[in-house]
Coordinates of C-alpha atoms in Angstrom, one line a residue:
M1 CA -34.2 -30.1 35.6
V2 CA -31.0 -29.9 33.5
R3 CA -31.3 -32.0 30.3
S4 CA -28.3 -33.5 28.5
K5 CA -27.5 -31.8 25.2
T6 CA -28.4 -33.5 22.0
W7 CA -25.8 -34.5 19.4
G8 CA -26.9 -31.6 17.2
S9 CA -26.5 -29.1 20.1
R10 CA -23.0 -30.5 20.8
A11 CA -22.0 -30.4 17.1
Y12 CA -23.2 -26.7 17.0
D13 CA -21.1 -25.9 20.1
I14 CA -18.0 -27.6 18.7
T15 CA -18.4 -25.8 15.3
L16 CA -18.9 -22.4 17.1
Y17 CA -15.8 -22.8 19.3
A18 CA -13.7 -24.0 16.4
S19 CA -14.8 -21.0 14.3
L20 CA -14.0 -18.6 17.1
I21 CA -10.6 -20.2 17.6
L22 CA -9.9 -20.0 13.8
V23 CA -11.0 -16.3 13.7
S24 CA -8.8 -15.5 16.7
I25 CA -5.8 -17.2 15.0
L26 CA -6.3 -15.3 11.8
T27 CA -6.7 -12.1 13.7
M28 CA -3.6 -12.5 15.8
F29 CA -1.3 -13.8 12.9
P30 CA -0.7 -10.3 11.3
I31 CA 0.1 -8.8 14.7
L32 CA 2.5 -11.6 15.7
H33 CA 4.1 -11.5 12.2
T34 CA 4.6 -7.7 12.5
I35 CA 6.2 -8.1 15.9
A36 CA 8.5 -10.9 14.6
V37 CA 9.5 -8.8 11.6
S38 CA 10.4 -5.8 13.8
F39 CA 12.8 -8.0 15.9
S40 CA 14.4 -9.7 12.9
S41 CA 17.3 -8.7 10.7
S42 CA 16.7 -7.0 7.4
A43 CA 18.1 -9.9 5.5
A44 CA 15.6 -12.3 7.0
A45 CA 12.7 -9.9 6.4
G46 CA 13.7 -9.4 2.8
A47 CA 14.0 -13.1 2.2
G48 CA 10.5 -13.8 3.5
E49 CA 11.7 -16.3 6.1
I50 CA 9.6 -14.8 9.0
T51 CA 6.2 -16.2 10.1
I52 CA 5.4 -15.5 13.8
F53 CA 8.9 -16.0 15.2
P54 CA 11.9 -13.6 14.8
Q55 CA 14.8 -14.7 12.6
K56 CA 18.3 -13.5 13.3
L57 CA 17.2 -11.4 16.3
S58 CA 18.0 -7.7 15.9
L59 CA 17.0 -4.5 17.7
K60 CA 18.5 -2.2 15.0
A61 CA 15.1 -1.2 13.8
Y62 CA 14.0 0.0 17.2
E63 CA 17.3 1.8 17.7
K64 CA 16.9 3.6 14.4
V65 CA 13.4 4.7 15.4
M66 CA 14.3 5.9 18.8
E67 CA 17.7 7.5 18.3
D68 CA 16.1 10.8 17.3
D69 CA 14.9 13.0 20.1
Q70 CA 11.9 14.0 17.9
F71 CA 10.4 10.6 18.7
F72 CA 10.1 11.4 22.4
V73 CA 9.0 15.0 21.7
S74 CA 6.2 13.7 19.5
F75 CA 5.3 11.1 22.1
G76 CA 4.9 13.8 24.7
V77 CA 2.7 15.9 22.4
S78 CA 0.4 12.9 21.7
A79 CA 0.1 12.2 25.4
L80 CA -0.6 15.8 26.3
R81 CA -3.1 16.0 23.4
I82 CA -5.0 13.0 24.7
A83 CA -5.1 14.3 28.2
A84 CA -6.4 17.7 27.1
V85 CA -9.1 16.2 24.8
L86 CA -10.2 13.7 27.5
L87 CA -10.5 16.4 30.2
L88 CA -12.1 19.2 28.2
G89 CA -14.1 16.8 25.9
T90 CA -15.7 15.1 28.9
I91 CA -16.8 18.4 30.3
V92 CA -18.3 19.5 27.0
T93 CA -19.9 16.1 26.5
Y94 CA -21.5 16.0 29.9
L95 CA -22.8 19.6 29.6
A96 CA -24.3 18.9 26.2
A97 CA -25.7 15.5 27.2
Y98 CA -27.6 16.7 30.3
P99 CA -30.2 19.0 28.6
F100 CA -30.7 16.4 25.9
S101 CA -31.5 13.8 28.6
R102 CA -34.4 15.9 29.8
E103 CA -38.0 15.4 28.7
T104 CA -39.4 17.8 26.1
K105 CA -41.6 19.4 28.7
E106 CA -38.4 20.6 30.4
F107 CA -36.5 21.3 27.1
K108 CA -39.0 22.2 24.5
M109 CA -36.4 22.6 21.7
R110 CA -34.6 19.4 22.4
N111 CA -35.6 17.5 19.3
I112 CA -35.0 20.5 17.0
Y113 CA -31.5 20.9 18.4
L114 CA -30.8 17.1 18.1
W115 CA -31.8 17.0 14.5
T116 CA -29.9 20.2 13.7
I117 CA -26.7 18.9 15.2
L118 CA -27.2 15.5 13.6
I119 CA -27.6 17.0 10.1
V120 CA -24.9 19.6 10.4
G121 CA -22.5 17.0 11.9
S122 CA -23.0 14.7 8.9
F123 CA -21.1 17.1 6.6
S124 CA -17.6 18.5 6.6
G125 CA -16.7 22.0 5.6
G126 CA -13.6 20.8 3.8
I127 CA -9.9 21.1 4.3
I128 CA -9.4 24.6 2.6
P129 CA -12.1 26.4 4.6
G130 CA -10.8 24.7 7.8
F131 CA -7.3 25.9 7.0
L132 CA -8.4 29.4 6.3
N133 CA -10.5 29.4 9.5
A134 CA -7.5 28.2 11.6
K135 CA -5.3 30.9 10.1
M136 CA -7.8 33.7 10.9
L137 CA -8.3 32.4 14.5
G138 CA -4.6 32.2 15.1
L139 CA -4.7 28.4 15.5
Y140 CA -2.2 27.6 12.8
D141 CA 1.0 26.1 14.3
N142 CA -0.8 26.1 17.6
F143 CA -1.3 23.2 20.0
W144 CA -5.0 23.9 20.4
V145 CA -5.7 23.2 16.8
L146 CA -5.0 19.6 17.7
V147 CA -7.5 19.7 20.6
L148 CA -10.4 22.1 20.0
P149 CA -12.0 20.3 16.9
Y150 CA -12.3 17.1 18.9
L151 CA -14.0 18.4 22.1
F152 CA -17.5 18.0 20.8
N153 CA -18.4 14.5 19.5
F154 CA -22.1 14.0 18.9
G155 CA -21.7 10.2 19.0
N156 CA -20.3 10.5 22.6
V157 CA -23.1 12.9 23.5
L158 CA -25.7 10.3 22.2
L159 CA -24.1 7.6 24.3
V160 CA -24.1 9.6 27.5
F161 CA -27.6 11.0 27.3
N162 CA -29.1 7.6 26.3
F163 CA -27.2 6.1 29.3
W164 CA -28.7 8.7 31.6
R165 CA -32.3 8.4 30.2
N166 CA -32.2 4.7 31.0
L167 CA -31.4 5.3 34.7
P168 CA -34.4 5.0 37.1
K169 CA -36.6 8.1 36.7
E170 CA -37.3 8.0 40.4
L171 CA -33.7 9.3 41.1
D172 CA -34.5 12.5 39.3
D173 CA -38.0 12.8 40.8
C174 CA -36.7 12.3 44.4
S175 CA -33.8 14.7 43.9
S176 CA -36.3 17.4 42.6
I177 CA -38.5 16.9 45.6
D178 CA -35.4 17.4 47.9
G179 CA -34.7 20.7 46.1
A180 CA -31.8 19.6 43.9
G181 CA -31.2 21.8 40.9
P182 CA -29.7 20.9 37.5
W183 CA -26.1 21.4 38.7
T184 CA -26.6 19.3 41.8
K185 CA -28.2 16.5 39.8
L186 CA -25.5 16.5 37.2
L187 CA -22.6 16.6 39.7
H188 CA -23.9 14.5 42.6
I189 CA -26.3 12.0 40.9
Y190 CA -25.6 11.5 37.2
F191 CA -21.8 11.9 37.2
P192 CA -21.0 9.4 39.9
M193 CA -23.2 6.8 38.2
S194 CA -21.6 7.3 34.8
F195 CA -18.4 5.4 35.1
P196 CA -19.2 2.7 32.5
V197 CA -20.2 5.2 29.8
L198 CA -17.3 7.5 30.8
A199 CA -14.9 4.6 30.3
T200 CA -16.5 3.9 26.9
I201 CA -16.2 7.4 25.5
S202 CA -12.7 7.7 27.0
L203 CA -11.7 4.6 25.1
F204 CA -13.2 5.9 21.9
T205 CA -11.4 9.2 22.3
I206 CA -8.0 7.7 23.2
V207 CA -8.1 5.4 20.1
M208 CA -9.3 8.2 17.8
I209 CA -6.8 10.9 19.0
W210 CA -3.8 8.5 19.2
N211 CA -4.3 7.3 15.7
D212 CA -5.0 10.7 14.1
Y213 CA -2.1 12.1 12.0
V214 CA -3.9 14.1 9.3
Q215 CA -4.8 17.1 11.5
A216 CA -1.1 17.9 12.3
M217 CA -0.1 17.3 8.7
I218 CA -2.4 20.2 7.6
F219 CA -2.2 22.7 10.5
I220 CA 1.2 22.1 12.2
N221 CA 4.6 23.1 10.8
D222 CA 6.4 23.5 14.1
R223 CA 8.4 20.3 14.8
S224 CA 7.9 20.7 18.6
L225 CA 4.1 20.3 18.1
V226 CA 4.1 17.2 15.8
P227 CA 2.2 14.2 17.3
L228 CA 3.7 10.8 17.3
Q229 CA 1.5 9.3 14.5
T230 CA 2.4 12.2 12.2
Y231 CA 6.1 11.8 13.1
M232 CA 5.8 8.1 12.3
Q233 CA 4.4 8.9 8.9
E234 CA 7.3 11.2 8.1
I235 CA 10.3 9.2 9.5
V236 CA 12.5 7.4 6.9
I237 CA 15.9 5.8 6.9
Q238 CA 18.4 8.5 6.5
I239 CA 21.6 7.4 4.9
D240 CA 24.4 9.9 4.3
P241 CA 25.4 9.4 0.6
S242 CA 28.7 11.1 1.3
K243 CA 29.7 8.1 3.4
P244 CA 29.4 5.1 1.1
E245 CA 31.1 2.8 3.5
E246 CA 28.0 3.2 5.9
V247 CA 25.4 2.4 3.2
G248 CA 26.1 -1.3 3.1
V249 CA 26.2 -1.6 6.9
M250 CA 22.9 0.4 7.3
L251 CA 21.1 -1.7 4.7
S252 CA 22.3 -4.9 6.3
E253 CA 21.0 -3.9 9.7
V254 CA 17.7 -2.0 8.9
S255 CA 15.3 -2.1 6.0
N256 CA 12.0 -0.3 5.4
Q257 CA 10.2 -3.5 6.2
T258 CA 11.7 -3.9 9.6
L259 CA 11.6 -0.2 10.4
N260 CA 7.9 0.1 9.5
A261 CA 7.2 -3.0 11.6
A262 CA 9.0 -1.4 14.6
K263 CA 7.0 1.8 14.1
I264 CA 3.7 -0.2 14.1
V265 CA 4.6 -2.0 17.2
L266 CA 5.7 1.1 19.1
T267 CA 2.6 3.0 18.3
M268 CA 0.4 0.0 19.1
L269 CA 1.7 -0.5 22.6
P270 CA -0.2 2.3 24.5
I271 CA -3.5 1.1 23.1
V272 CA -2.6 -2.5 24.0
F273 CA -2.1 -1.5 27.6
I274 CA -5.1 0.8 27.9
Y275 CA -7.8 -1.3 26.1
P276 CA -7.9 -4.5 28.3
P277 CA -8.6 -2.7 31.6
M278 CA -11.3 -0.6 30.1
Q279 CA -12.9 -3.4 28.1
R280 CA -15.0 -4.7 31.0
F281 CA -16.9 -1.4 31.1
F282 CA -17.3 -1.2 27.3
I283 CA -20.4 -3.5 26.8
Q284 CA -22.2 -1.9 29.8
G285 CA -21.6 1.6 28.6
I286 CA -22.7 0.8 25.0
T287 CA -25.8 -1.3 25.7
L288 CA -27.3 0.2 28.8
G289 CA -28.7 3.2 27.0
S290 CA -30.4 0.9 24.4
V291 CA -32.3 -1.3 26.8
K292 CA -35.8 -0.1 27.5
E293 CA -38.1 -1.2 30.3

């Protein structure tokens, strides 16, 4: 029988919903403010007149960001980099996660390898050794220096093999009785059932790679290999001092504030479009491996 809620329960629900609405508003305000600044004139932005609605609508900031061909070159590098890391990184993650998902009687050194990787992965070799290593391996100014360091992610491996260990053990036992080997199990049993965790690690990877700019700053000097985020860090308003008549016009149309807002909005768009469709798999991919029977 369904009982009516008490006043205390109703007050708790109202307080909870009000708190969530307030947090949502506080979270969305900086985003809406940044979008409004990017579509406003530099005069309105400098005067502090903008809240969440554009003032004196202007697209000059976006025109300034996108007028250089380097923007599109860098966008293509970032897209290709994400595709390479997703494809190769998923293969590496699955091949590493499968033996770790086995019992110790099948993989006697499993715990030793796990602890070794965990300890080693907790420390960094530093920028200078990494730079010297890249130079000796011929990876300096090479596209693969943006890809190879990100193929093995121990956090993703943990998610995948915990996800697999929570699947019914009878699947593995039945496939063994039918004569399935490790490759058959991996390709025809575990992989088809791993879409939630695959979506989860793909989302983590996309966000991490898309937002990374430090790697290219250290190892890339070729402008044709600069990712978008690194390019966005470098781009500035370029005013020709030999043409003073253009200075006043440029400053009246674009400022650092509106330009930076436009950069933030443009680099945010791909994640905004990718995240919602993959969000529905996120919780299942994260939590399934932590639930025990």
